[in-house]
XYZ file of C-alpha atoms in Angstrom:
762
model
C 0.157 -0.095 0.280
C 1.302 3.449 -1.051
C 2.347 6.144 1.610
C -1.260 7.790 0.504
C -3.400 5.192 0.381
C -2.300 4.736 3.812
C -2.442 8.309 5.173
C -6.066 8.263 3.692
C -7.071 5.416 5.454
C -5.688 6.958 8.889
C -7.715 9.424 8.539
C -10.992 7.878 7.870
C -10.070 5.191 10.620
C -9.674 8.193 12.752
C -12.932 10.451 11.680
C -15.020 6.642 12.235
C -13.497 6.634 15.433
C -14.737 10.253 16.213
C -18.011 9.509 14.984
C -18.382 6.383 17.105
C -16.879 7.524 20.152
C -19.638 10.532 19.723
C -22.160 8.567 20.687
C -20.897 7.629 23.889
C -21.020 8.945 27.395
C -19.531 8.568 30.278
C -21.581 6.318 33.117
C -23.951 8.564 35.281
C -27.832 9.990 34.912
C -28.934 12.471 33.610
C -29.983 15.700 35.859
C -33.811 16.187 35.723
C -35.131 18.242 32.855
C -35.606 22.259 33.408
C -36.651 24.823 31.188
C -35.452 27.703 32.257
C -37.379 30.850 30.774
C -39.870 30.829 27.789
C -39.123 28.390 25.554
C -41.849 25.984 23.942
C -40.675 22.802 22.763
C -42.379 20.694 20.495
C -41.064 16.918 18.981
C -42.226 15.534 15.278
C -41.459 11.710 14.913
C -42.054 10.850 11.282
C -41.968 7.545 10.223
C -40.587 6.164 6.583
C -41.431 2.994 5.281
C -40.617 1.721 2.235
C -42.024 -0.878 0.967
C -41.633 -3.279 -2.815
C -45.069 -3.368 -4.896
C -46.799 -5.708 -2.975
C -46.564 -3.897 0.072
C -43.777 -5.726 2.429
C -41.448 -3.720 4.445
C -38.388 -3.776 2.853
C -36.545 -0.800 5.341
C -38.528 1.232 8.279
C -36.723 4.550 9.278
C -38.408 7.104 12.362
C -36.995 11.146 11.484
C -36.750 12.998 14.476
C -37.075 16.918 15.266
C -36.549 18.535 18.542
C -37.760 21.803 18.166
C -37.192 24.532 20.750
C -38.638 28.359 19.871
C -38.116 31.630 22.659
C -35.532 32.620 25.189
C -33.939 30.627 27.905
C -31.961 27.266 29.114
C -32.895 23.634 28.440
C -31.946 20.695 30.367
C -34.351 17.429 28.517
C -34.517 14.081 27.097
C -35.413 13.159 24.344
C -36.957 9.573 23.461
C -35.238 8.097 20.763
C -34.742 4.628 18.545
C -30.585 4.379 19.102
C -30.661 1.572 16.162
C -28.615 3.551 13.909
C -28.971 6.490 15.207
C -27.339 9.577 13.205
C -27.284 13.710 13.278
C -29.078 14.853 9.846
C -27.565 18.506 10.936
C -23.951 17.469 11.111
C -20.978 15.579 12.055
C -20.941 15.186 15.906
C -23.058 12.691 17.782
C -25.493 12.978 20.564
C -25.689 12.385 24.799
C -27.320 9.279 24.377
C -27.998 7.055 27.719
C -31.375 4.654 28.685
C -32.938 5.366 24.996
C -33.073 9.236 25.149
C -30.848 11.939 23.613
C -29.660 14.879 26.072
C -30.448 18.181 25.164
C -28.851 20.914 27.200
C -28.644 24.279 25.818
C -29.397 28.317 25.406
C -32.133 29.219 23.414
C -32.602 32.670 21.688
C -34.821 32.591 19.095
C -35.046 28.943 17.322
C -32.988 25.753 17.291
C -33.851 22.663 15.654
C -32.389 18.887 16.332
C -32.592 16.448 13.663
C -31.811 12.619 13.492
C -32.681 9.571 11.509
C -32.374 6.243 13.462
C -33.921 2.447 12.350
C -37.573 2.193 13.305
C -37.931 -0.995 16.282
C -41.287 -0.748 17.014
C -44.702 -2.598 15.629
C -46.415 -0.335 12.694
C -49.457 0.546 13.173
C -51.053 0.415 9.296
C -50.587 -2.890 7.785
C -50.264 -2.498 4.130
C -51.159 -5.221 1.021
C -51.415 -4.792 -2.732
C -52.543 -7.327 -5.317
C -52.983 -6.898 -9.004
C -55.134 -8.787 -11.859
C -54.862 -8.747 -15.143
C -57.838 -9.412 -17.327
C -59.717 -10.721 -14.477
C -56.715 -12.748 -13.815
C -53.954 -12.333 -10.344
C -50.271 -11.631 -11.610
C -47.306 -11.106 -9.787
C -45.718 -7.105 -9.687
C -43.182 -8.258 -11.494
C -45.321 -9.434 -14.977
C -47.683 -6.611 -15.466
C -44.541 -4.913 -17.007
C -45.249 -4.444 -20.883
C -47.913 -6.622 -20.927
C -51.641 -4.613 -22.260
C -55.202 -5.412 -21.286
C -57.714 -4.424 -18.298
C -55.465 -4.242 -14.699
C -56.552 -3.878 -11.557
C -54.737 -3.040 -8.585
C -56.319 -3.287 -4.907
C -54.763 -1.967 -1.767
C -55.796 -3.147 1.267
C -54.724 -0.891 4.686
C -55.760 -2.250 8.063
C -55.366 -0.411 11.277
C -53.848 -2.908 13.702
C -53.082 -1.149 16.662
C -55.962 -2.659 18.014
C -56.706 -4.331 21.607
C -59.454 -5.548 23.745
C -60.279 -3.419 26.613
C -63.338 -3.003 28.878
C -65.155 0.230 28.013
C -68.318 1.730 30.029
C -71.195 3.430 28.620
C -74.969 3.680 29.777
C -78.080 1.686 28.955
C -81.691 3.019 28.145
C -82.557 3.110 31.840
C -79.363 5.245 32.756
C -77.093 2.400 34.181
C -73.676 2.151 33.323
C -72.945 -1.426 31.635
C -69.269 -2.527 30.354
C -68.267 -5.055 28.247
C -64.983 -5.930 26.473
C -64.619 -4.036 22.883
C -61.614 -3.536 20.446
C -60.313 -0.330 21.010
C -57.472 1.359 17.925
C -55.475 4.515 17.960
C -57.561 6.497 15.685
C -55.632 6.640 12.359
C -56.496 8.966 8.994
C -54.769 8.309 5.660
C -54.401 9.125 2.315
C -53.144 7.498 -0.394
C -51.701 9.306 -3.542
C -50.429 7.586 -7.088
C -50.015 8.942 -10.554
C -51.046 6.644 -13.727
C -49.361 7.525 -16.774
C -51.110 8.347 -19.819
C -50.720 4.712 -21.111
C -53.656 4.073 -18.500
C -57.268 4.672 -19.748
C -61.001 4.154 -19.062
C -59.432 4.636 -15.713
C -62.265 3.804 -12.611
C -61.979 3.874 -8.988
C -63.473 3.763 -5.317
C -64.458 7.018 -4.645
C -60.669 8.455 -5.239
C -60.453 12.148 -6.058
C -58.924 11.869 -9.590
C -57.366 15.132 -11.309
C -55.049 15.298 -14.698
C -50.924 15.728 -13.563
C -50.177 18.526 -16.061
C -48.187 15.634 -18.337
C -51.297 13.662 -19.430
C -51.104 11.309 -16.244
C -53.844 10.748 -13.912
C -53.418 11.898 -10.654
C -55.927 9.883 -7.463
C -55.985 10.216 -4.386
C -57.629 8.081 -1.489
C -58.899 9.053 1.843
C -59.455 6.596 4.729
C -60.830 6.955 7.740
C -59.595 4.202 9.839
C -61.630 4.769 13.103
C -64.372 3.005 14.644
C -66.963 3.030 14.333
C -67.090 6.150 12.518
C -65.451 4.287 9.621
C -63.856 0.577 9.696
C -60.323 -0.419 11.024
C -59.580 -1.914 7.013
C -60.001 -0.246 3.865
C -59.544 -1.503 0.291
C -59.012 0.858 -2.514
C -57.942 0.756 -5.983
C -58.405 0.989 -9.732
C -59.014 -0.351 -12.817
C -57.730 0.759 -16.349
C -56.923 0.233 -19.713
C -53.313 -0.546 -20.068
C -51.244 -0.855 -22.780
C -46.762 -1.786 -22.268
C -47.676 -1.269 -18.606
C -46.029 0.015 -16.122
C -46.780 -0.592 -12.174
C -46.679 3.044 -10.553
C -45.474 3.991 -7.269
C -48.064 5.072 -4.668
C -47.673 7.259 -1.518
C -49.356 6.729 2.012
C -49.763 9.261 5.004
C -51.089 8.261 8.222
C -51.681 10.431 11.082
C -53.031 9.457 14.863
C -55.670 11.795 15.650
C -58.347 12.011 18.716
C -61.680 12.374 16.993
C -63.649 13.816 20.375
C -61.325 17.292 19.573
C -60.490 17.316 16.036
C -63.188 18.879 13.973
C -63.361 16.825 11.445
C -64.985 13.965 13.614
C -66.580 15.898 16.988
C -69.916 16.497 14.982
C -70.047 12.656 14.321
C -68.957 12.044 18.040
C -71.021 14.486 19.569
C -74.242 12.759 17.175
C -73.146 9.421 18.907
C -73.272 10.906 22.454
C -76.498 12.807 21.502
C -78.098 9.679 20.357
C -77.933 7.863 23.226
C -79.561 10.461 25.315
C -82.056 10.068 22.856
C -81.942 6.594 23.131
C -82.458 6.686 27.410
C -85.771 9.284 26.620
C -87.080 6.780 24.333
C -86.961 4.089 26.853
C -88.131 6.283 29.677
C -90.950 7.380 27.543
C -91.728 3.847 25.977
C -91.864 2.935 30.027
C -94.096 5.595 31.138
C -96.215 4.466 28.435
C -96.082 0.619 28.988
C -96.695 1.267 33.142
C -99.921 3.008 31.967
C -101.016 0.238 29.343
C -99.965 -2.238 32.676
C -102.356 -0.036 34.976
C -105.692 -0.387 32.541
C -104.858 -3.759 31.758
C -105.919 -4.502 35.781
C -108.840 -2.129 35.582
C -110.057 -3.634 32.930
C -109.583 -7.052 34.780
C -111.177 -5.071 37.900
C -114.278 -3.673 35.577
C -114.477 -7.619 34.276
C -114.879 -8.492 37.824
C -117.451 -5.831 37.980
C -119.607 -6.601 35.225
C -119.772 -10.377 36.401
C -120.837 -9.381 39.585
C -123.821 -7.228 38.291
C -124.566 -10.226 36.057
C -124.534 -12.510 38.938
C -126.844 -9.779 40.328
C -128.981 -9.490 37.546
C -129.510 -13.140 37.227
C -130.600 -13.006 40.932
C -132.982 -10.333 39.878
C -134.416 -11.598 37.094
C -134.861 -15.177 38.866
C -136.552 -13.319 41.896
C -138.977 -11.671 39.528
C -139.569 -14.356 37.160
C -140.060 -17.022 39.851
C -141.442 -15.145 42.773
C -142.799 -11.823 42.410
C -144.447 -12.625 38.833
C -146.351 -15.370 39.894
C -147.180 -14.147 43.255
C -148.959 -11.197 41.515
C -150.992 -13.526 38.996
C -151.946 -14.703 42.259
C -152.570 -11.363 43.623
C -154.957 -10.532 40.776
C -156.964 -13.683 41.115
C -157.504 -13.268 44.533
C -158.663 -9.794 43.930
C -161.046 -10.774 40.885
C -162.861 -13.518 43.322
C -162.819 -10.647 45.883
C -164.698 -8.837 43.646
C -167.250 -10.903 42.879
C -167.862 -11.535 46.301
C -168.368 -7.797 46.766
C -170.487 -8.073 43.966
C -172.851 -10.576 45.406
C -173.026 -8.931 48.862
C -174.389 -5.562 47.408
C -176.867 -7.483 45.320
C -177.424 -9.807 48.512
C -177.889 -6.719 50.511
C -180.383 -4.953 48.616
C -182.223 -8.374 48.980
C -182.009 -8.542 52.921
C -183.781 -5.019 52.938
C -186.841 -6.030 51.185
C -186.949 -9.377 53.613
C -186.632 -7.002 56.791
C -189.451 -4.703 55.255
C -191.428 -7.966 55.118
C -190.061 -9.490 57.790
C -191.692 -6.294 59.762
C -194.905 -7.931 58.538
C -194.731 -10.950 59.253
C -192.386 -11.060 62.352
C -194.521 -13.352 63.731
C -192.833 -15.690 61.561
C -189.143 -15.053 62.284
C -189.318 -16.684 65.636
C -188.226 -19.786 64.236
C -185.573 -18.645 62.445
C -183.986 -16.299 64.835
C -181.487 -19.078 66.430
C -180.034 -20.005 62.744
C -180.498 -15.884 62.077
C -178.260 -15.492 65.119
C -175.661 -18.100 64.786
C -174.995 -16.943 60.807
C -174.852 -13.177 62.190
C -171.952 -14.300 64.086
C -169.982 -15.921 61.661
C -170.865 -12.686 59.563
C -169.174 -10.594 62.257
C -166.483 -12.690 62.540
C -165.913 -13.016 59.071
C -166.507 -9.311 58.368
C -163.786 -8.757 61.610
C -161.144 -10.306 59.741
C -161.609 -8.968 56.283
C -161.393 -5.288 58.501
C -158.007 -6.092 59.709
C -156.772 -7.989 56.640
C -157.480 -4.776 54.702
C -155.914 -2.710 57.272
C -152.887 -4.460 56.824
C -153.023 -4.447 53.118
C -153.704 -0.703 53.315
C -151.208 0.023 55.320
C -148.976 -1.935 53.549
C -149.799 0.090 50.336
C -147.501 2.668 50.768
C -144.265 0.628 51.584
C -145.003 -1.302 48.359
C -144.871 2.211 46.540
C -141.697 3.597 48.177
C -140.310 -0.330 47.131
C -141.687 0.393 43.351
C -140.245 3.718 43.462
C -136.333 2.787 45.297
C -136.203 0.355 42.061
C -137.515 2.357 39.794
C -134.338 4.786 41.057
C -131.273 2.331 41.264
C -132.685 1.065 37.631
C -131.889 4.823 36.428
C -128.745 4.839 38.680
C -127.591 1.662 36.405
C -128.649 3.005 33.191
C -126.858 6.513 33.859
C -123.514 4.734 34.779
C -124.034 2.755 31.588
C -123.478 5.484 29.609
C -121.226 7.329 31.376
C -119.137 3.795 31.335
C -119.407 4.311 27.428
C -118.862 7.398 27.380
C -115.806 7.627 28.969
C -114.615 4.239 27.749
C -114.851 5.889 24.175
C -113.717 9.201 24.832
C -110.455 7.548 26.834
C -109.995 5.457 24.064
C -109.530 8.239 22.021
C -107.698 10.392 23.886
C -105.384 7.851 24.699
C -104.853 6.195 21.024
C -104.220 10.215 20.117
C -101.532 10.055 22.654
C -99.817 7.592 22.552
C -99.527 8.176 18.375
C -98.201 11.709 19.563
C -95.485 10.019 21.399
C -94.785 7.534 18.979
C -94.360 10.678 16.466
C -92.461 12.903 18.902
C -90.036 10.165 19.947
C -88.880 9.174 16.166
C -88.771 12.661 15.623
C -86.427 13.281 17.863
C -84.800 10.582 17.099
C -84.067 11.256 13.403
C -83.102 15.600 14.966
C -80.774 13.846 16.892
C -79.154 11.503 14.499
C -79.406 13.689 11.599
C -76.233 15.605 12.812
C -74.031 13.274 13.157
C -74.728 12.519 9.174
C -74.394 15.903 8.281
C -71.227 15.969 10.083
C -69.969 13.210 8.007
C -71.005 14.741 5.198
C -69.756 17.917 5.585
C -66.771 16.065 6.629
C -66.345 14.972 3.089
C -67.123 18.187 1.642
C -64.694 19.761 3.441
C -61.859 17.272 1.876
C -62.950 17.991 -1.562
C -63.323 21.240 -1.832
C -59.580 21.141 0.091
C -58.363 19.328 -3.024
C -57.011 20.000 -6.394
C -60.706 19.181 -8.000
C -61.910 21.528 -10.197
C -64.275 24.247 -8.913
C -67.467 22.703 -11.358
C -66.694 19.678 -9.568
C -66.671 20.666 -5.904
C -69.540 22.846 -6.992
C -71.291 19.229 -8.385
C -69.726 17.652 -4.919
C -70.966 20.383 -2.592
C -74.972 20.332 -4.560
C -74.882 16.683 -3.852
C -73.937 17.150 -0.256
C -76.801 19.313 0.664
C -79.459 16.929 -1.368
C -77.740 13.920 0.246
C -77.981 15.630 3.897
C -82.024 16.155 3.276
C -82.886 12.645 1.326
C -80.967 10.670 4.394
C -82.661 12.444 7.102
C -86.127 12.291 5.022
C -85.031 8.344 3.957
C -84.776 7.591 8.062
C -87.692 9.577 8.722
C -89.892 7.665 6.378
C -88.510 4.443 7.522
C -89.469 4.909 10.670
C -92.612 6.419 9.945
C -93.254 2.901 7.756
C -91.473 0.471 10.121
C -91.508 1.326 13.548
C -94.901 3.659 13.789
C -97.130 1.625 11.904
C -97.323 -2.155 13.998
C -96.912 0.233 17.034
C -99.910 2.215 16.239
C -101.706 -0.122 15.160
C -101.325 -2.276 18.820
C -102.573 0.645 20.636
C -105.930 0.908 18.297
C -106.646 -2.781 18.072
C -106.406 -2.839 21.993
C -108.059 0.133 22.741
C -110.639 -0.730 20.217
C -111.370 -3.739 22.014
C -111.859 -2.171 25.306
C -114.590 0.383 23.767
C -115.713 -2.361 21.618
C -116.721 -4.661 24.526
C -118.151 -1.452 26.866
C -120.296 -0.521 23.880
C -121.085 -4.261 22.720
C -122.150 -5.096 26.447
C -123.814 -1.431 27.270
C -125.608 -1.288 23.851
C -128.599 1.384 23.043
C -132.307 1.165 25.337
C -135.048 0.288 23.007
C -138.605 1.099 22.707
C -140.151 -2.130 22.428
C -140.018 -5.615 24.307
C -138.206 -8.575 22.861
C -141.075 -11.283 21.203
C -138.757 -13.786 20.903
C -139.744 -14.031 16.865
C -136.824 -11.540 15.998
C -137.948 -8.577 17.512
C -135.401 -6.227 19.348
C -132.117 -7.815 20.660
C -131.043 -8.174 24.357
C -128.517 -5.369 25.408
C -127.113 -4.534 28.741
C -129.124 -0.711 28.764
C -132.473 -2.161 27.006
C -133.089 -4.282 29.684
C -132.434 -1.649 32.441
C -134.845 0.584 30.153
C -137.624 -2.675 29.998
C -137.165 -2.937 33.975
C -137.399 1.249 34.024
C -140.760 1.034 32.168
C -142.345 -1.973 33.770
C -141.777 -0.131 37.233
C -143.191 3.135 36.138
C -146.586 1.711 34.660
C -146.607 -0.077 38.577
C -145.633 3.550 39.857
C -148.731 4.900 38.084
C -151.465 2.782 39.021
C -149.919 2.812 43.002
C -152.196 5.683 43.540
C -155.256 3.854 42.437
C -154.508 0.618 44.123
C -153.125 2.591 47.576
C -156.603 4.231 46.766
C -158.263 1.350 46.928
C -157.189 -0.555 49.485
C -157.947 2.693 51.530
C -161.653 2.426 50.253
C -162.006 -1.198 51.027
C -160.834 -0.760 54.719
C -163.948 1.825 55.207
C -166.249 -0.684 53.796
C -164.909 -3.474 55.840
C -164.919 -1.499 58.892
C -168.552 -0.352 58.023
C -169.441 -4.014 57.338
C -168.003 -4.921 60.035
C -170.213 -2.618 62.374
C -173.367 -3.763 60.053
C -172.738 -7.343 61.111
C -172.074 -5.930 64.510
C -175.900 -4.614 64.496
C -177.319 -7.770 62.748
C -175.802 -9.723 65.654
C -177.059 -7.405 68.124
C -180.291 -7.648 66.039
C -180.249 -11.016 66.128
C -180.006 -11.248 69.735
C -182.504 -8.964 70.539
C -185.170 -11.079 68.445
C -184.003 -14.246 70.067
C -184.377 -12.636 73.572
C -187.844 -11.163 73.220
C -190.150 -11.955 70.347
C -192.117 -8.861 71.773
C -189.652 -6.886 70.454
C -189.298 -7.655 67.071
C -191.106 -4.963 65.374
C -188.256 -2.357 67.296
C -185.778 -5.222 66.015
C -186.932 -5.535 62.359
C -186.976 -1.776 62.456
C -183.184 -1.639 63.804
C -182.350 -4.436 61.663
C -183.919 -2.161 57.831
C -181.616 0.130 59.284
C -178.593 -2.219 59.945
C -179.337 -3.696 55.902
C -179.291 -0.302 55.009
C -175.833 0.791 56.430
C -174.801 -3.206 55.266
C -175.656 -1.981 52.036
C -173.671 1.231 51.936
C -170.804 -0.629 53.021
C -171.636 -3.382 50.596
C -171.160 -0.758 48.218
C -168.129 1.049 49.010
C -166.408 -2.702 49.659
C -167.511 -3.561 46.208
C -166.250 0.062 45.143
C -162.864 -1.186 46.496
C -162.675 -4.545 45.786
C -162.890 -3.431 41.864
C -160.124 -1.040 42.015
C -158.095 -3.745 44.248
C -158.861 -6.053 41.325
C -157.635 -3.300 38.715
C -154.638 -2.662 40.890
C -153.294 -6.290 41.084
C -154.277 -6.604 37.353
C -152.009 -3.546 36.333
C -149.629 -5.190 39.362
C -149.197 -8.458 37.881
C -148.559 -6.838 34.046
C -145.705 -4.614 35.519
C -144.343 -7.495 37.209
C -144.400 -9.392 34.087
C -142.857 -6.743 32.527
C -140.178 -5.983 34.762
C -139.791 -10.106 34.859
C -139.194 -9.586 31.179
C -136.757 -6.692 31.391
C -134.680 -7.855 34.493
C -134.084 -11.247 31.676
C -132.799 -8.644 28.962
C -131.114 -7.539 31.878
C -129.398 -10.686 32.868
C -128.720 -11.656 29.029
C -127.087 -8.368 28.279
C -124.636 -8.755 31.368
C -123.566 -12.260 29.964
C -122.652 -10.920 27.228
C -120.757 -8.236 28.269
C -119.378 -10.673 30.605
C -118.516 -12.838 27.865
C -116.971 -9.563 25.888
C -115.068 -8.241 28.851
C -111.955 -10.801 29.341
C -111.033 -8.943 25.941
C -110.762 -6.129 27.710
C -107.576 -6.804 29.700
C -106.054 -9.440 27.055
C -105.955 -6.713 24.599
C -104.267 -4.491 26.926
C -101.881 -7.144 27.702
C -101.581 -7.969 23.854
C -100.743 -4.182 23.478
C -97.767 -4.163 26.451
C -95.940 -7.677 25.132
C -96.620 -6.675 20.811
C -96.216 -2.373 21.827
C -94.999 -0.550 24.460
C -92.433 -3.380 25.454
C -90.885 -3.313 22.192
C -90.784 0.012 22.290
C -88.957 -0.062 25.685
C -86.396 -2.696 24.173
C -85.575 -0.649 21.086
C -85.121 2.663 22.822
C -82.934 0.035 25.224
C -80.942 -0.948 22.277
C -80.520 2.499 20.653
C -78.939 4.345 23.828
C -76.718 0.971 23.936
C -75.269 1.422 20.300
C -74.700 5.172 20.169
C -73.236 4.776 23.976
C -70.998 2.233 22.842
C -69.717 3.888 19.934
C -68.995 7.429 22.084
C -67.191 4.990 24.552
C -65.589 3.442 21.594
C -63.992 6.449 20.835
C -63.462 8.258 24.188
C -61.077 4.746 24.591
C -59.429 5.695 21.515
C -58.635 9.329 21.758
C -57.194 8.699 25.002
C -54.891 5.939 23.204
C -54.577 8.733 20.397
C -52.792 10.994 23.303
C -49.914 8.768 23.789
C -49.387 7.014 19.888
C -46.003 8.877 19.340
C -43.951 5.146 19.523
C -40.856 6.953 21.231
C -42.429 9.801 23.168
C -41.227 13.311 23.591
C -39.849 15.172 26.294
C -41.900 16.091 29.384
C -44.509 19.152 28.261
C -43.194 19.058 25.130
C -45.946 19.202 22.071
C -45.565 15.803 20.346
C -46.624 15.110 16.527
C -46.509 11.705 14.510
C -46.728 11.046 10.708
C -46.323 7.318 9.074
C -45.386 7.884 4.887
C -45.715 4.407 3.240
C -44.001 4.750 -0.058
C -44.968 1.479 -2.348
C -42.676 1.247 -5.056
C -43.686 0.824 -8.670
C -42.575 -1.813 -11.301
C -41.186 -0.397 -14.732
C -39.089 -3.262 -15.551
C -35.637 -0.866 -15.612
C -34.066 -2.839 -12.883
C -33.768 -5.702 -15.134
C -32.469 -3.665 -18.002
C -30.280 -2.139 -15.295
C -28.866 -5.836 -14.564
C -28.872 -6.778 -18.110
C -26.714 -4.019 -19.465
C -24.418 -5.041 -16.207
C -23.653 -8.209 -17.142
C -22.830 -6.809 -20.614
C -20.726 -4.739 -19.157
C -18.699 -7.285 -17.750
C -18.947 -9.546 -20.676
C -17.143 -6.672 -22.499
C -14.473 -6.346 -19.705
C -13.918 -9.718 -19.725
C -13.361 -10.284 -23.776
C -10.937 -6.922 -23.209
C -8.889 -8.340 -20.694
C -8.832 -11.683 -22.856
C -7.595 -9.888 -25.802
C -5.097 -7.712 -23.541
C -3.782 -11.201 -22.158
C -3.230 -12.501 -25.538
C -1.873 -9.419 -27.018
C 0.259 -8.801 -24.182
C 1.548 -12.896 -24.644
C 2.185 -12.004 -28.376
C 4.135 -9.022 -27.606
C 6.173 -10.681 -24.827
C 6.432 -14.009 -26.851
């Protein structure tokens, strides 16, 4: 080795040793981090990844930049990757200990420290690229020079997911926890330029523009933030190619805080609002379901009351038909018989008066019959006394009978009024309940749509903002903005229409059917009173109010004839008293006649006077028994009508009792199939949106510490990942061929030179 070469080797060796020594520090710990004065510290870690055309990683480097701005002194430690660490601002090394670079300096303005080293952490993004030509999968290198339809697909996956317990609230406001996959929220964009030989380009939602040289520039945006987006995005394009190449592509990825980033905060707020709306919907539906169950319980009580009323009506009908009506008929027959006897008695007293006159003329002939007359008079006196006492008792019971009829009529009228109120209240309540429930469902759906729409609008606004910030033409931007505005309206209207068409109808139908069953059962049982009594031959049909009306009608007739009955009983009682007095006189006269025939003339005169009184009493008795007969007949007719009406009442209550169980059954079905389902859907909505927001919160916490190596304490930390996906153009193969040819030429030249040297030497 020449002296010159040895000297150069020595210089290089010393320089390399100096660089190596510069990266080593003496043992000992760094001092505590301090910043004296007004100095702001920011640290940026930018990771650059080189891959082949399929996405396989070739190299990973991290570029670290520490910026100090202000005036003062700093003594800080910056975590870095120490593998292959190099200073990008000069040839000097760093003061490194435990994976940290110590920076101790004075600042007056701005100072920057830049380094590059090998990235040793796990990459947060995985990239895979596949290629098909005319529908057949092909390796990237084999695409070069081919023609046909080329499809390129990129699959970009956020690989930072870890399983964590996230906490959120359900529809009742109670906190629940569940293990969920939480990622570091990442947004990414990919750009590539297709050469002019790529025609008929089709993309998956990319922004496309010319590159000014005949090519097509594509830009894709990816939101790798569940639940706003998906952890994996698949993008790509198709094109007709000729003499094809594989264009290179570049992907930039950044961790973001979705709760603070303006592009995603609207969606996060929408999830929070959706969770609150779900809780409100659950609370409202729970209240409605509680009221429906109360309605069911009330309907059950109503069923019990109707059954008790039916049983009472059955007893009333049986009493009227089995006891009262037959008794009234017997009373009418007895009154008729009494009236017939009174008529005969009236005729007999006239004959008795005539006989007394004759007796006065022929008193001598009377002596033989005085014993018989005295015995008959005693019996007649006793019968008249019994008749008088019985009629007094009957007359005394008349007012009580009339009072009972009046009370029975008042009770029947109260029942009819209650039935009218029951029917009206049920119908009005059903209508009010259906309207209230329908308004509640419509209000809940409107609140849900209004709460969810902002999140959709926010996402569309974010997309529009990205388009407006892109390199699209003004016309394309204006067109996209118009489409976004129309999409907002269409999404909101579509959501409202879907919920109105799928959720509201079954809920409202369930409520309407249940309430209609309630009002129909009451209306069918109560009915409307008729003016005629069913005749059993196709006449008016039975109903609850019809039976009550028939009962009231019969009692009214009986009540109208009660005065006549009482008056007749009173007169009959008076006539019976007079009859008793007359028979007493007859008995006395007969005794006198038996005691002394000498007083016959006077006795027969008294007899004549007595028979005249008897005739008057018999006439009064005749009038009373006639009225009693008429009253008893009317009482029999009235009780017959009442018995018929009570039968109608019993039949109507039977019908009501049969229909009544449908009321609580309908309310129970409404709860199970309607309101309880609404409670479940409200709870599901609250859980879904609550979980989404909780995932964003958990992701935001991970984003705060997403820098791979970390920054000095108190510094502003920024991170970015840059993926460079290599293309395929065939130049490497051409260079290899040229290299082989050059080696061959050199070999040939060497051989020629050897041959010439041998010739010269030979």
